Structure formats: C-alpha cells, structure tokens
C-alpha cells in the first residue's frame, strides 16, 4: 500500500456545479417493474439525478465551479501553480483537457496542467497528488478539478446502471498553510477486478467498430452496446464491503486514532444501503455521515466534493477537524484520507 503524510497543507475552498436537468428514478417504470422500482429506490437511496445536455462536457461543469471559486474567494490566478483534471469523460481522447481549462480559466502559462483517468476513487487519489504538489516550494496553490458526465456512458435500457449515475463538476483549491495541520492518505489497487466496471470498446484494446456499437441483450434482459458502461453490480457491492471498512480501520491504526475520534466520514456516494452498512460495521454514528446521493446519484469521482458542498454549505456538520474520506470503484482502486476541514470555505452549488 501507499501511505502519504503531509503537514500544513489543506483544502482552502471547494465549489460544485450540476446540470439543471433533473431526472427522477420514479419515472423508470418503463425499465423496472413498479414493485421492484420502489424497492430499488429505497435500497440505493437515489431519488433523482442531474443529467448534462448533449453539448455539455465534464470540463464545462468543472470550469463553472472553478470560475465561481476563483472569483468568489478573490484568488490571484497567478498564484495557481498546478491544475489537475480528473475525469473518465474528457473532452477528447487527445489532447488532454487540463491545458484547455488552464486557458479557459485565464490561468498563467506557467501552470503545470495534466489529466488523470480515475473513477470513483479519483478524488482521494487526486487530493493525495495535489497535497504533494502544494508541498513543493515551486508550486504554491493547486486547482483540482474533478467532474464526470457518466450519463453519456450509460445505456438507458440497463436496469443496473441507469438508476445510479448522474453528472457533476467540482473545483477544489489546495494550498500550504500553518492552520491545516496533519493529513494522511492510504491508497490501494487491484487490477484483477478491472472487468467489474468497464466500457469494453472505444479505447485502443478494442477500438471503435461496428461490433462495439451493436447493442446486445444480456442474461438479465439489459440492452447495452460495447461503448457503454458494463457493471457487475453484486461483485462491485461485495468489493466495497471488503475494502472500505478495512481501509478506514487501516488508516486509524496508522494514525493511532479511534473511530470515536472522527468527526465525520465522507463516503463516495455510491449506494445508500452499502455506505450505511459501512458505518454500522464501523460502529460510527449515521448522523455524522453526510449524504447527497438522494438528489444527484453516483457522480463517480466528483461525488465527495459535491457531497461536501451540498451538505456543509449551510453550516451543517460543524465538527470538521478530524475528517475521513473513502473513495472506491473501477480499476479496481480505493483510497482513504484523513484531513481537517475546519478552515474550509464552501461556495453555493451552481446549476448550469
């Protein structure tokens, strides 16, 4: 495992942007029988999702969030030393999207800008890299942009993925500072499970082709093409149960902390039944676990910062000194973070 520790680096501010279009899971009775649909909504905890228009990309949502953060907080754009864009739905296969965001946001050409292709663990991974860069004398501040338009990857005839995924873009500013205190990241991967969540065609292993665009019916009656997300739901569920509680116990042991010392846990917003189970297994109070997936669904790597904006903007969860984050998903990859959000500045959620 990778263990990364930092002192006096932290999150200055965070913002998020979601599409205006709302899609309600109660309207999926053409796909899922009504009696099963109610049970599904209750179990996953997702009532509605935000869906981007066809011409809106992850970078557009992240750009709106970043512009709000930079303007509202009066951030000198010349103080940004690095820009990281994390997404599995970039503008193009080539080139990377981060340099275009540097230009669109009016950041100086001295900015280091690059993409990372990560799924639901992406925010924790991205923070670990941003903290590392911000620790350097030559970087200063790091702008971490995390966004997904997962709805563009999902078949609307797939009972497994359709009720789950929504779209969002987020911006997080990381900087050095005496008031941030210690932080720690513990990161893992298991590529042996990479076929649990996969878009089989459209890359360079299986390039786009007539076969890849052909829509096929699977054993559950779902209709999917090769360039759409294929997900083995129960395997993913079991993966989460196996790694997330143990990952939290692992970081607590490294830090010589008890679960009672933790003020709040931000789980990746995957499935309410699953994350409630995590908290119960850890004997952690559910009233200290913020949730936003009821309104936005699973927004992949963007879910944790979106969760922060939605649940903490109004001053809720005032105990923010000892915070854990847990991201987990496709790859397979998972990570746990310990940090403080005491000095966090949060912008009001943007609808675009």
Tab-separated table of C-alpha atoms in Angstrom:
chain	number	residue	atom	x	y	z
A	1	UNK	CA	0.000	0.000	0.000
A	2	UNK	CA	0.971	3.626	-0.440
A	3	UNK	CA	0.975	5.784	2.713
A	4	UNK	CA	1.379	9.537	2.198
A	5	UNK	CA	1.573	12.036	5.059
A	6	UNK	CA	1.637	15.826	4.943
A	7	UNK	CA	1.890	18.718	7.392
A	8	UNK	CA	0.373	22.169	6.935
A	9	UNK	CA	-1.244	21.515	3.551
A	10	UNK	CA	-5.000	21.579	3.172
A	11	UNK	CA	-8.157	22.445	1.284
A	12	UNK	CA	-8.747	26.188	1.091
A	13	UNK	CA	-12.094	26.095	-0.719
A	14	UNK	CA	-14.456	23.925	-2.734
A	15	UNK	CA	-17.266	24.509	-5.212
A	16	UNK	CA	-19.521	22.367	-7.392
A	17	UNK	CA	-21.741	22.635	-10.448
A	18	UNK	CA	-24.552	20.311	-11.554
A	19	UNK	CA	-26.755	20.385	-14.668
A	20	UNK	CA	-30.209	21.923	-14.275
A	21	UNK	CA	-31.931	18.921	-15.840
A	22	UNK	CA	-33.448	16.648	-13.179
A	23	UNK	CA	-34.356	13.012	-13.940
A	24	UNK	CA	-36.384	11.149	-11.298
A	25	UNK	CA	-35.941	7.447	-10.732
A	26	UNK	CA	-39.668	7.099	-10.061
A	27	UNK	CA	-40.115	7.636	-13.813
A	28	UNK	CA	-38.172	4.475	-14.702
A	29	UNK	CA	-41.216	2.205	-14.517
A	30	UNK	CA	-40.822	1.533	-18.244
A	31	UNK	CA	-37.499	-0.143	-17.411
A	32	UNK	CA	-38.090	-1.589	-13.944
A	33	UNK	CA	-41.452	-3.008	-12.770
A	34	UNK	CA	-43.190	-0.650	-10.327
A	35	UNK	CA	-42.984	-3.044	-7.360
A	36	UNK	CA	-39.249	-3.545	-7.940
A	37	UNK	CA	-38.630	0.141	-8.660
A	38	UNK	CA	-39.804	1.299	-5.235
A	39	UNK	CA	-37.550	-1.263	-3.567
A	40	UNK	CA	-34.614	-0.206	-5.746
A	41	UNK	CA	-35.022	3.483	-4.925
A	42	UNK	CA	-35.292	2.744	-1.208
A	43	UNK	CA	-32.211	0.499	-1.276
A	44	UNK	CA	-29.843	2.661	-3.324
A	45	UNK	CA	-31.163	5.892	-1.807
A	46	UNK	CA	-31.225	7.743	-5.128
A	47	UNK	CA	-34.463	9.560	-5.987
A	48	UNK	CA	-33.189	11.881	-8.696
A	49	UNK	CA	-30.124	12.624	-10.780
A	50	UNK	CA	-28.767	15.595	-12.750
A	51	UNK	CA	-28.148	14.933	-16.433
A	52	UNK	CA	-25.990	17.096	-18.712
A	53	UNK	CA	-27.214	18.204	-22.120
A	54	UNK	CA	-25.566	16.594	-25.110
A	55	UNK	CA	-23.196	19.522	-25.748
A	56	UNK	CA	-22.129	19.923	-22.088
A	57	UNK	CA	-18.929	18.158	-21.025
A	58	UNK	CA	-17.339	17.453	-17.665
A	59	UNK	CA	-14.867	20.264	-18.311
A	60	UNK	CA	-17.738	22.747	-18.723
A	61	UNK	CA	-19.184	21.840	-15.322
A	62	UNK	CA	-15.722	21.943	-13.709
A	63	UNK	CA	-14.978	25.262	-15.405
A	64	UNK	CA	-18.150	26.828	-13.976
A	65	UNK	CA	-17.262	25.543	-10.499
A	66	UNK	CA	-13.677	26.805	-10.788
A	67	UNK	CA	-14.716	30.244	-12.040
A	68	UNK	CA	-17.077	30.612	-9.061
A	69	UNK	CA	-14.371	29.537	-6.602
A	70	UNK	CA	-11.650	31.800	-8.025
A	71	UNK	CA	-13.912	34.855	-8.314
A	72	UNK	CA	-15.816	34.463	-5.057
A	73	UNK	CA	-12.673	33.856	-2.981
A	74	UNK	CA	-10.638	36.573	-4.688
A	75	UNK	CA	-7.917	34.119	-5.686
A	76	UNK	CA	-5.000	35.614	-7.625
A	77	UNK	CA	-4.857	33.413	-10.709
A	78	UNK	CA	-1.098	33.869	-10.890
A	79	UNK	CA	-0.881	32.078	-7.518
A	80	UNK	CA	-2.025	28.792	-9.101
A	81	UNK	CA	0.958	26.559	-9.806
A	82	UNK	CA	-0.780	23.374	-10.957
A	83	UNK	CA	-4.123	22.282	-12.395
A	84	UNK	CA	-5.248	18.649	-12.238
A	85	UNK	CA	-8.309	17.459	-14.151
A	86	UNK	CA	-9.727	14.087	-13.097
A	87	UNK	CA	-12.343	12.504	-15.306
A	88	UNK	CA	-13.180	9.432	-17.351
A	89	UNK	CA	-15.289	11.597	-19.669
A	90	UNK	CA	-12.781	14.155	-21.010
A	91	UNK	CA	-13.378	16.425	-23.998
A	92	UNK	CA	-11.260	14.300	-26.327
A	93	UNK	CA	-9.100	11.181	-26.319
A	94	UNK	CA	-6.284	13.518	-27.356
A	95	UNK	CA	-5.212	16.060	-26.271
A	96	UNK	CA	-5.670	16.121	-22.510
A	97	UNK	CA	-8.316	18.503	-21.190
A	98	UNK	CA	-6.388	20.210	-18.367
A	99	UNK	CA	-4.392	22.614	-20.587
A	100	UNK	CA	-7.600	23.842	-22.229
A	101	UNK	CA	-9.049	24.508	-18.760
A	102	UNK	CA	-5.900	26.455	-17.872
A	103	UNK	CA	-6.552	28.675	-20.893
A	104	UNK	CA	-10.330	28.940	-20.393
A	105	UNK	CA	-9.874	29.987	-16.763
A	106	UNK	CA	-7.275	32.622	-17.623
A	107	UNK	CA	-4.521	30.958	-15.630
A	108	UNK	CA	-0.895	31.793	-16.481
A	109	UNK	CA	1.099	29.686	-18.941
A	110	UNK	CA	3.450	28.794	-16.090
A	111	UNK	CA	0.771	26.456	-14.703
A	112	UNK	CA	1.510	22.724	-14.697
A	113	UNK	CA	-1.648	21.094	-16.143
A	114	UNK	CA	-2.452	17.412	-16.644
A	115	UNK	CA	-5.290	14.868	-16.686
A	116	UNK	CA	-5.808	11.773	-14.556
A	117	UNK	CA	-8.140	8.990	-15.684
A	118	UNK	CA	-9.640	7.702	-12.442
A	119	UNK	CA	-13.121	6.566	-11.471
A	120	UNK	CA	-14.845	6.704	-8.086
A	121	UNK	CA	-11.597	6.713	-6.070
A	122	UNK	CA	-10.350	9.655	-8.126
A	123	UNK	CA	-10.969	12.445	-5.633
A	124	UNK	CA	-8.959	10.790	-2.856
A	125	UNK	CA	-6.168	9.914	-5.285
A	126	UNK	CA	-6.271	13.418	-6.735
A	127	UNK	CA	-6.107	15.081	-3.338
A	128	UNK	CA	-3.047	12.994	-2.445
A	129	UNK	CA	-1.270	14.248	-5.572
A	130	UNK	CA	-2.446	17.831	-5.087
A	131	UNK	CA	-1.190	17.819	-1.493
A	132	UNK	CA	2.176	16.541	-2.707
A	133	UNK	CA	2.475	19.261	-5.342
A	134	UNK	CA	1.333	22.009	-2.971
A	135	UNK	CA	4.070	20.935	-0.549
A	136	UNK	CA	6.720	21.966	-3.087
A	137	UNK	CA	8.284	25.421	-2.951
A	138	UNK	CA	7.777	25.971	-6.663
A	139	UNK	CA	4.044	25.224	-6.860
A	140	UNK	CA	2.048	27.218	-4.305
A	141	UNK	CA	-1.629	26.525	-4.914
A	142	UNK	CA	-3.149	23.569	-6.782
A	143	UNK	CA	-6.534	23.628	-8.501
A	144	UNK	CA	-8.085	20.154	-8.520
A	145	UNK	CA	-10.973	19.852	-10.988
A	146	UNK	CA	-12.985	16.640	-10.763
A	147	UNK	CA	-16.004	16.014	-12.958
A	148	UNK	CA	-17.972	13.381	-14.800
A	149	UNK	CA	-20.818	13.131	-17.276
A	150	UNK	CA	-21.443	9.472	-16.537
A	151	UNK	CA	-24.896	9.671	-18.104
A	152	UNK	CA	-23.171	9.716	-21.510
A	153	UNK	CA	-21.667	6.277	-20.812
A	154	UNK	CA	-24.824	4.524	-19.581
A	155	UNK	CA	-27.403	2.605	-21.609
A	156	UNK	CA	-30.945	3.800	-20.889
A	157	UNK	CA	-32.021	0.157	-21.218
A	158	UNK	CA	-29.774	-1.081	-18.405
A	159	UNK	CA	-31.538	-1.677	-15.072
A	160	UNK	CA	-28.182	-1.868	-13.273
A	161	UNK	CA	-26.619	1.481	-14.191
A	162	UNK	CA	-29.490	3.743	-15.269
A	163	UNK	CA	-30.844	4.449	-11.732
A	164	UNK	CA	-27.366	5.130	-10.358
A	165	UNK	CA	-25.339	7.648	-12.306
A	166	UNK	CA	-25.553	11.426	-12.570
A	167	UNK	CA	-23.349	14.289	-13.774
A	168	UNK	CA	-21.393	16.963	-11.892
A	169	UNK	CA	-18.240	19.074	-11.918
A	170	UNK	CA	-16.248	20.310	-8.920
A	171	UNK	CA	-13.308	22.540	-8.067
A	172	UNK	CA	-11.054	22.245	-5.013
A	173	UNK	CA	-8.225	24.633	-4.135
A	174	UNK	CA	-5.322	23.144	-2.170
A	175	UNK	CA	-2.565	25.241	-0.600
A	176	UNK	CA	0.153	25.377	2.045
A	177	UNK	CA	-0.751	26.968	5.361
A	178	UNK	CA	0.075	26.811	9.064
A	179	UNK	CA	-3.535	26.201	10.083
A	180	UNK	CA	-4.176	22.995	8.171
A	181	UNK	CA	-2.351	20.524	10.399
A	182	UNK	CA	-1.545	16.894	9.535
A	183	UNK	CA	-3.126	14.743	6.852
A	184	UNK	CA	-2.708	11.185	5.631
A	185	UNK	CA	-3.655	9.159	2.545
A	186	UNK	CA	-3.647	5.377	2.153
A	187	UNK	CA	-4.100	4.124	-1.419
A	188	UNK	CA	-4.667	0.672	-2.934
A	189	UNK	CA	-5.424	-1.028	-6.250
A	190	UNK	CA	-6.438	-4.465	-7.538
A	191	UNK	CA	-6.419	-4.705	-11.310
A	192	UNK	CA	-7.574	-8.313	-11.096
A	193	UNK	CA	-11.091	-6.915	-10.764
A	194	UNK	CA	-10.881	-4.416	-13.623
A	195	UNK	CA	-13.649	-6.164	-15.569
A	196	UNK	CA	-16.270	-5.456	-12.862
A	197	UNK	CA	-16.797	-1.926	-14.234
A	198	UNK	CA	-15.745	-1.397	-17.819
A	199	UNK	CA	-16.574	0.234	-21.135
A	200	UNK	CA	-15.245	-2.594	-23.342
A	201	UNK	CA	-14.917	-0.703	-26.662
A	202	UNK	CA	-13.727	2.711	-27.751
A	203	UNK	CA	-10.176	2.565	-26.421
A	204	UNK	CA	-7.163	1.030	-28.104
A	205	UNK	CA	-7.520	-2.533	-26.814
A	206	UNK	CA	-10.879	-2.756	-28.583
A	207	UNK	CA	-11.158	0.266	-30.903
A	208	UNK	CA	-14.492	1.690	-32.016
A	209	UNK	CA	-16.088	-0.664	-34.543
A	210	UNK	CA	-19.429	-1.883	-35.846
A	211	UNK	CA	-19.259	-4.732	-33.342
A	212	UNK	CA	-18.696	-2.281	-30.486
A	213	UNK	CA	-21.755	-0.225	-31.416
A	214	UNK	CA	-24.010	-3.273	-31.659
A	215	UNK	CA	-26.480	-3.356	-28.774
A	216	UNK	CA	-26.910	-6.779	-27.208
A	217	UNK	CA	-29.295	-8.233	-24.628
A	218	UNK	CA	-27.604	-9.747	-21.565
A	219	UNK	CA	-28.868	-12.543	-19.319
A	220	UNK	CA	-30.801	-10.033	-17.169
A	221	UNK	CA	-32.585	-8.504	-20.153
A	222	UNK	CA	-30.480	-5.324	-20.201
A	223	UNK	CA	-29.613	-3.883	-23.606
A	224	UNK	CA	-26.075	-2.483	-23.872
A	225	UNK	CA	-23.556	-1.537	-26.542
A	226	UNK	CA	-19.829	-2.096	-26.301
A	227	UNK	CA	-19.159	1.618	-25.804
A	228	UNK	CA	-21.446	1.811	-22.781
A	229	UNK	CA	-20.704	1.056	-19.145
A	230	UNK	CA	-20.936	-2.618	-18.169
A	231	UNK	CA	-21.202	-3.186	-14.429
A	232	UNK	CA	-21.400	-6.392	-12.414
A	233	UNK	CA	-23.378	-4.836	-9.604
A	234	UNK	CA	-23.154	-7.562	-6.972
A	235	UNK	CA	-19.403	-8.002	-7.492
A	236	UNK	CA	-18.883	-4.254	-7.082
A	237	UNK	CA	-21.062	-4.298	-3.957
A	238	UNK	CA	-19.011	-7.128	-2.445
A	239	UNK	CA	-15.778	-5.340	-3.368
A	240	UNK	CA	-16.885	-2.251	-1.448
A	241	UNK	CA	-17.883	-4.294	1.590
A	242	UNK	CA	-14.495	-5.975	1.536
A	243	UNK	CA	-12.204	-2.953	1.249
A	244	UNK	CA	-13.843	0.198	2.639
A	245	UNK	CA	-14.326	-0.645	6.348
A	246	UNK	CA	-10.916	-2.336	6.439
A	247	UNK	CA	-9.366	0.714	4.736
A	248	UNK	CA	-10.778	3.011	7.423
A	249	UNK	CA	-9.551	0.730	10.191
A	250	UNK	CA	-6.153	0.680	8.497
A	251	UNK	CA	-5.715	4.456	8.416
A	252	UNK	CA	-6.939	4.784	12.010
A	253	UNK	CA	-4.300	2.284	13.080
A	254	UNK	CA	-1.589	4.196	11.202
A	255	UNK	CA	-2.667	7.425	12.894
A	256	UNK	CA	-3.166	5.786	16.307
A	257	UNK	CA	-6.754	7.043	16.365
A	258	UNK	CA	-10.086	5.506	17.335
A	259	UNK	CA	-13.264	5.705	15.315
A	260	UNK	CA	-14.714	7.731	18.220
A	261	UNK	CA	-12.137	10.458	17.427
A	262	UNK	CA	-13.556	11.000	13.932
A	263	UNK	CA	-15.935	13.939	13.417
A	264	UNK	CA	-17.383	12.864	10.062
A	265	UNK	CA	-16.878	10.472	7.160
A	266	UNK	CA	-17.427	11.456	3.533
A	267	UNK	CA	-18.031	8.237	1.627
A	268	UNK	CA	-18.084	8.103	-2.144
A	269	UNK	CA	-21.811	8.422	-2.885
A	270	UNK	CA	-22.372	5.019	-4.463
A	271	UNK	CA	-25.298	3.327	-2.760
A	272	UNK	CA	-27.064	4.243	0.490
A	273	UNK	CA	-27.533	0.656	1.640
A	274	UNK	CA	-23.831	-0.019	1.122
A	275	UNK	CA	-22.473	3.067	2.864
A	276	UNK	CA	-24.929	2.743	5.769
A	277	UNK	CA	-23.585	-0.793	6.161
A	278	UNK	CA	-20.024	0.566	6.272
A	279	UNK	CA	-20.916	2.970	9.082
A	280	UNK	CA	-22.745	0.310	11.066
A	281	UNK	CA	-19.876	-2.135	10.684
A	282	UNK	CA	-17.504	0.546	11.970
A	283	UNK	CA	-19.970	1.469	14.761
A	284	UNK	CA	-19.893	5.040	13.520
A	285	UNK	CA	-22.961	7.269	14.074
A	286	UNK	CA	-25.040	7.679	10.918
A	287	UNK	CA	-25.795	11.292	11.855
A	288	UNK	CA	-22.109	12.057	11.180
A	289	UNK	CA	-22.210	10.603	7.649
A	290	UNK	CA	-23.313	13.297	5.141
A	291	UNK	CA	-25.372	12.205	2.124
A	292	UNK	CA	-26.261	13.906	-1.132
A	293	UNK	CA	-26.841	10.942	-3.473
A	294	UNK	CA	-30.615	11.198	-2.980
A	295	UNK	CA	-30.530	14.302	-5.197
A	296	UNK	CA	-27.552	13.682	-7.505
A	297	UNK	CA	-26.927	9.934	-7.673
A	298	UNK	CA	-23.468	8.462	-8.136
A	299	UNK	CA	-21.331	11.147	-9.799
A	300	UNK	CA	-18.201	8.987	-9.710
A	301	UNK	CA	-15.041	10.860	-8.642
A	302	UNK	CA	-17.000	14.104	-8.233
A	303	UNK	CA	-19.262	12.677	-5.531
A	304	UNK	CA	-17.178	13.511	-2.438
A	305	UNK	CA	-16.579	17.224	-3.208
A	306	UNK	CA	-20.203	17.552	-4.369
A	307	UNK	CA	-21.241	15.947	-1.092
A	308	UNK	CA	-19.164	18.494	0.816
A	309	UNK	CA	-20.792	21.418	-0.990
A	310	UNK	CA	-24.356	20.113	-0.687
A	311	UNK	CA	-24.235	19.024	2.950
A	312	UNK	CA	-21.852	21.547	4.556
A	313	UNK	CA	-22.587	24.873	2.820
A	314	UNK	CA	-25.319	25.797	5.309
A	315	UNK	CA	-23.072	25.201	8.333
A	316	UNK	CA	-24.228	21.647	8.995
A	317	UNK	CA	-21.684	19.231	10.442
A	318	UNK	CA	-19.754	21.928	12.348
A	319	UNK	CA	-17.329	19.359	13.790
A	320	UNK	CA	-14.815	19.230	10.918
A	321	UNK	CA	-11.387	18.822	12.465
A	322	UNK	CA	-10.971	15.053	12.121
A	323	UNK	CA	-12.461	14.041	8.770
A	324	UNK	CA	-12.180	10.790	6.851
A	325	UNK	CA	-12.882	10.319	3.144
A	326	UNK	CA	-13.275	6.966	1.406
A	327	UNK	CA	-13.301	6.563	-2.377
A	328	UNK	CA	-13.656	3.207	-4.127
A	329	UNK	CA	-14.558	1.924	-7.564
A	330	UNK	CA	-13.495	0.938	-11.068
A	331	UNK	CA	-9.942	-0.087	-11.629
A	332	UNK	CA	-10.272	-1.536	-9.084
A	333	UNK	CA	-8.862	1.204	-6.870
A	334	UNK	CA	-9.656	2.559	-3.439
A	335	UNK	CA	-8.257	5.123	-1.051
A	336	UNK	CA	-8.840	6.571	2.398
A	337	UNK	CA	-7.889	10.068	3.508
A	338	UNK	CA	-7.614	11.790	6.893
A	339	UNK	CA	-7.614	15.590	6.926
A	340	UNK	CA	-9.115	18.674	8.532
A	341	UNK	CA	-11.911	20.750	7.011
A	342	UNK	CA	-12.007	23.322	9.817
A	343	UNK	CA	-10.851	26.155	7.539
A	344	UNK	CA	-12.859	25.046	4.501
A	345	UNK	CA	-14.678	27.738	2.507
A	346	UNK	CA	-17.665	26.450	0.532
A	347	UNK	CA	-19.412	28.104	-2.387
A	348	UNK	CA	-23.123	27.723	-3.040
A	349	UNK	CA	-23.984	24.960	-5.504
A	350	UNK	CA	-24.244	26.110	-9.131
A	351	UNK	CA	-26.889	24.830	-11.553
A	352	UNK	CA	-25.949	25.067	-15.220
